[in-house]
Amino acid sequence: AVEVLIELETPVIFDGAGEKRAPELLMPLFGRRRASTLRARVRHMTRFLDWLRLRHGGNTQYSTTDVLTYLHDIGETAKGSTVPRAAVYAITFFEKAGGVDENRRTHLDPLVPATADAIEDDLVKQNPTRGETRRLPFLVVVSLELVVGDESWPLYSRFLAGYVLVSVWSCLRYDDS
């Protein structure tokens, strides 16, 4: 994460005298973040920076227009519906951590989150998800438990009821197992 801040040349990497700070001194900026959050933010920001380098001939300076264009580009190629929003979160994260002046923060432009939301909505429509898990009513769960314990039921029926119950108890859908 520190390498991304250094590559972007954000204000936080320079001290009051204009000298570059040692990377070790920047580590506390990310001390309270979960490792998975940092990895996701770095991954998305690195993709954005790679895209910028290809588009601008190696330069990683960007504007709101670049962010909007990037969102449209990943909207055309993204497989997951949350990718545009994750890209905006990564940009937001590094602009805040890097101490970028609020007037230069691209994520504060209302068009950026609105565009990410619109692209996300389009991706959801193109690739509908499975939907919400069906929940078994309480009485069905109780009935299944009674079937498992009742020896007058056929063995297969008892086994099937037990299988469904284990799936319910372990928070799985019975059709996912």
GROMACS .gro file of N, CA, C and O in nm, residues 121-171:
model
  204
  121ASP      N    1  -2.551  -0.139  -1.160
  121ASP     CA    2  -2.690  -0.178  -1.190
  121ASP      C    3  -2.699  -0.248  -1.326
  121ASP      O    4  -2.771  -0.347  -1.341
  122ASP      N    5  -2.626  -0.196  -1.424
  122ASP     CA    6  -2.626  -0.259  -1.557
  122ASP      C    7  -2.566  -0.399  -1.551
  122ASP      O    8  -2.616  -0.492  -1.615
  123LEU      N    9  -2.458  -0.414  -1.475
  123LEU     CA   10  -2.395  -0.546  -1.464
  123LEU      C   11  -2.486  -0.646  -1.393
  123LEU      O   12  -2.488  -0.763  -1.429
  124VAL      N   13  -2.561  -0.599  -1.295
  124VAL     CA   14  -2.654  -0.687  -1.225
  124VAL      C   15  -2.763  -0.733  -1.320
  124VAL      O   16  -2.803  -0.849  -1.321
  125LYS      N   17  -2.810  -0.643  -1.405
  125LYS     CA   18  -2.915  -0.679  -1.502
  125LYS      C   19  -2.862  -0.777  -1.606
  125LYS      O   20  -2.933  -0.866  -1.651
  126GLN      N   21  -2.736  -0.760  -1.647
  126GLN     CA   22  -2.677  -0.849  -1.747
  126GLN      C   23  -2.650  -0.988  -1.692
  126GLN      O   24  -2.667  -1.087  -1.760
  127ASN      N   25  -2.605  -0.994  -1.568
  127ASN     CA   26  -2.569  -1.121  -1.505
  127ASN      C   27  -2.648  -1.137  -1.376
  127ASN      O   28  -2.596  -1.112  -1.267
  128PRO      N   29  -2.775  -1.177  -1.386
  128PRO     CA   30  -2.853  -1.189  -1.263
  128PRO      C   31  -2.795  -1.296  -1.171
  128PRO      O   32  -2.746  -1.399  -1.216
  129THR      N   33  -2.798  -1.266  -1.044
  129THR     CA   34  -2.749  -1.361  -0.945
  129THR      C   35  -2.855  -1.465  -0.917
  129THR      O   36  -2.968  -1.455  -0.964
  130ARG      N   37  -2.821  -1.562  -0.837
  130ARG     CA   38  -2.915  -1.669  -0.805
  130ARG      C   39  -3.033  -1.620  -0.723
  130ARG      O   40  -3.138  -1.679  -0.724
  131GLY      N   41  -3.015  -1.516  -0.650
  131GLY     CA   42  -3.123  -1.466  -0.566
  131GLY      C   43  -3.101  -1.506  -0.421
  131GLY      O   44  -3.003  -1.570  -0.384
  132GLU      N   45  -3.194  -1.468  -0.340
  132GLU     CA   46  -3.182  -1.494  -0.197
  132GLU      C   47  -3.214  -1.640  -0.167
  132GLU      O   48  -3.297  -1.703  -0.232
  133THR      N   49  -3.150  -1.690  -0.066
  133THR     CA   50  -3.172  -1.828  -0.023
  133THR      C   51  -3.314  -1.846   0.027
  133THR      O   52  -3.366  -1.761   0.100
  134ARG      N   53  -3.374  -1.957  -0.012
  134ARG     CA   54  -3.507  -1.987   0.042
  134ARG      C   55  -3.492  -2.030   0.186
  134ARG      O   56  -3.405  -2.111   0.220
  135ARG      N   57  -3.575  -1.975   0.269
  135ARG     CA   58  -3.569  -2.010   0.411
  135ARG      C   59  -3.680  -2.109   0.444
  135ARG      O   60  -3.794  -2.091   0.402
  136LEU      N   61  -3.644  -2.211   0.519
  136LEU     CA   62  -3.744  -2.308   0.561
  136LEU      C   63  -3.820  -2.253   0.681
  136LEU      O   64  -3.759  -2.202   0.774
  137PRO      N   65  -3.953  -2.264   0.679
  137PRO     CA   66  -4.029  -2.219   0.795
  137PRO      C   67  -3.993  -2.301   0.919
  137PRO      O   68  -3.949  -2.416   0.911
  138PHE      N   69  -4.014  -2.244   1.032
  138PHE     CA   70  -3.978  -2.307   1.159
  138PHE      C   71  -4.046  -2.442   1.175
  138PHE      O   72  -3.984  -2.540   1.219
  139LEU      N   73  -4.174  -2.451   1.140
  139LEU     CA   74  -4.246  -2.578   1.158
  139LEU      C   75  -4.190  -2.687   1.068
  139LEU      O   76  -4.192  -2.805   1.103
  140VAL      N   77  -4.138  -2.650   0.951
  140VAL     CA   78  -4.077  -2.750   0.863
  140VAL      C   79  -3.950  -2.804   0.928
  140VAL      O   80  -3.925  -2.925   0.925
  141VAL      N   81  -3.873  -2.718   0.987
  141VAL     CA   82  -3.750  -2.762   1.055
  141VAL      C   83  -3.785  -2.855   1.171
  141VAL      O   84  -3.723  -2.962   1.188
  142VAL      N   85  -3.886  -2.820   1.249
  142VAL     CA   86  -3.929  -2.905   1.360
  142VAL      C   87  -3.977  -3.039   1.307
  142VAL      O   88  -3.945  -3.146   1.362
  143SER      N   89  -4.055  -3.038   1.200
  143SER     CA   90  -4.106  -3.163   1.141
  143SER      C   91  -3.992  -3.251   1.094
  143SER      O   92  -3.994  -3.373   1.112
  144LEU      N   93  -3.892  -3.192   1.031
  144LEU     CA   94  -3.776  -3.269   0.986
  144LEU      C   95  -3.704  -3.333   1.103
  144LEU      O   96  -3.658  -3.447   1.096
  145GLU      N   97  -3.693  -3.258   1.213
  145GLU     CA   98  -3.628  -3.314   1.332
  145GLU      C   99  -3.707  -3.432   1.387
  145GLU      O  100  -3.649  -3.532   1.431
  146LEU      N  101  -3.839  -3.423   1.384
  146LEU     CA  102  -3.922  -3.533   1.432
  146LEU      C  103  -3.910  -3.655   1.342
  146LEU      O  104  -3.909  -3.769   1.390
  147VAL      N  105  -3.898  -3.632   1.211
  147VAL     CA  106  -3.883  -3.744   1.117
  147VAL      C  107  -3.752  -3.817   1.143
  147VAL      O  108  -3.746  -3.941   1.141
  148VAL      N  109  -3.644  -3.743   1.168
  148VAL     CA  110  -3.515  -3.806   1.192
  148VAL      C  111  -3.522  -3.896   1.315
  148VAL      O  112  -3.466  -4.007   1.316
  149GLY      N  113  -3.593  -3.855   1.416
  149GLY     CA  114  -3.600  -3.933   1.541
  149GLY      C  115  -3.704  -4.042   1.540
  149GLY      O  116  -3.704  -4.130   1.628
  150ASP      N  117  -3.796  -4.044   1.444
  150ASP     CA  118  -3.905  -4.142   1.440
  150ASP      C  119  -3.863  -4.264   1.358
  150ASP      O  120  -3.847  -4.256   1.237
  151GLU      N  121  -3.847  -4.378   1.424
  151GLU     CA  122  -3.800  -4.498   1.356
  151GLU      C  123  -3.905  -4.563   1.268
  151GLU      O  124  -3.875  -4.656   1.192
  152SER      N  125  -4.031  -4.514   1.274
  152SER     CA  126  -4.135  -4.572   1.188
  152SER      C  127  -4.123  -4.523   1.043
  152SER      O  128  -4.180  -4.582   0.953
  153TRP      N  129  -4.046  -4.416   1.021
  153TRP     CA  130  -4.024  -4.365   0.885
  153TRP      C  131  -3.919  -4.451   0.816
  153TRP      O  132  -3.829  -4.505   0.881
  154PRO      N  133  -3.926  -4.461   0.682
  154PRO     CA  134  -3.823  -4.537   0.610
  154PRO      C  135  -3.686  -4.473   0.629
  154PRO      O  136  -3.673  -4.351   0.647
  155LEU      N  137  -3.584  -4.555   0.625
  155LEU     CA  138  -3.447  -4.511   0.650
  155LEU      C  139  -3.407  -4.398   0.554
  155LEU      O  140  -3.344  -4.300   0.594
  156TYR      N  141  -3.443  -4.414   0.425
  156TYR     CA  142  -3.405  -4.312   0.327
  156TYR      C  143  -3.468  -4.176   0.361
  156TYR      O  144  -3.403  -4.072   0.353
  157SER      N  145  -3.594  -4.176   0.401
  157SER     CA  146  -3.663  -4.050   0.436
  157SER      C  147  -3.598  -3.986   0.556
  157SER      O  148  -3.581  -3.863   0.561
  158ARG      N  149  -3.560  -4.066   0.654
  158ARG     CA  150  -3.493  -4.014   0.772
  158ARG      C  151  -3.356  -3.956   0.737
  158ARG      O  152  -3.317  -3.851   0.786
  159PHE      N  153  -3.284  -4.027   0.650
  159PHE     CA  154  -3.154  -3.978   0.605
  159PHE      C  155  -3.168  -3.846   0.531
  159PHE      O  156  -3.092  -3.751   0.554
  160LEU      N  157  -3.266  -3.837   0.441
  160LEU     CA  158  -3.288  -3.714   0.364
  160LEU      C  159  -3.325  -3.598   0.456
  160LEU      O  160  -3.275  -3.486   0.441
  161ALA      N  161  -3.411  -3.625   0.556
  161ALA     CA  162  -3.448  -3.520   0.651
  161ALA      C  163  -3.325  -3.475   0.730
  161ALA      O  164  -3.305  -3.354   0.753
  162GLY      N  165  -3.240  -3.570   0.769
  162GLY     CA  166  -3.118  -3.534   0.840
  162GLY      C  167  -3.023  -3.453   0.754
  162GLY      O  168  -2.959  -3.358   0.801
  163TYR      N  169  -3.015  -3.487   0.626
  163TYR     CA  170  -2.929  -3.414   0.533
  163TYR      C  171  -2.977  -3.269   0.521
  163TYR      O  172  -2.896  -3.175   0.529
  164VAL      N  173  -3.106  -3.250   0.505
  164VAL     CA  174  -3.161  -3.114   0.495
  164VAL      C  175  -3.136  -3.037   0.624
  164VAL      O  176  -3.098  -2.920   0.622
  165LEU      N  177  -3.151  -3.102   0.737
  165LEU     CA  178  -3.130  -3.035   0.865
  165LEU      C  179  -2.984  -2.994   0.884
  165LEU      O  180  -2.957  -2.884   0.932
  166VAL      N  181  -2.891  -3.082   0.848
  166VAL     CA  182  -2.750  -3.046   0.861
  166VAL      C  183  -2.719  -2.925   0.773
  166VAL      O  184  -2.647  -2.833   0.812
  167SER      N  185  -2.779  -2.921   0.653
  167SER     CA  186  -2.758  -2.806   0.564
  167SER      C  187  -2.816  -2.679   0.625
  167SER      O  188  -2.755  -2.572   0.618
  168VAL      N  189  -2.933  -2.689   0.685
  168VAL     CA  190  -2.994  -2.573   0.750
  168VAL      C  191  -2.911  -2.529   0.868
  168VAL      O  192  -2.883  -2.410   0.886
  169TRP      N  193  -2.869  -2.624   0.950
  169TRP     CA  194  -2.793  -2.591   1.070
  169TRP      C  195  -2.658  -2.529   1.035
  169TRP      O  196  -2.604  -2.449   1.109
  170SER      N  197  -2.601  -2.569   0.926
  170SER     CA  198  -2.470  -2.513   0.888
  170SER      C  199  -2.484  -2.393   0.796
  170SER      O  200  -2.388  -2.352   0.734
  171CYS      N  201  -2.604  -2.340   0.784
  171CYS     CA  202  -2.634  -2.220   0.707
  171CYS      C  203  -2.608  -2.238   0.557
  171CYS      O  204  -2.575  -2.142   0.487
   0.00000   0.00000   0.00000
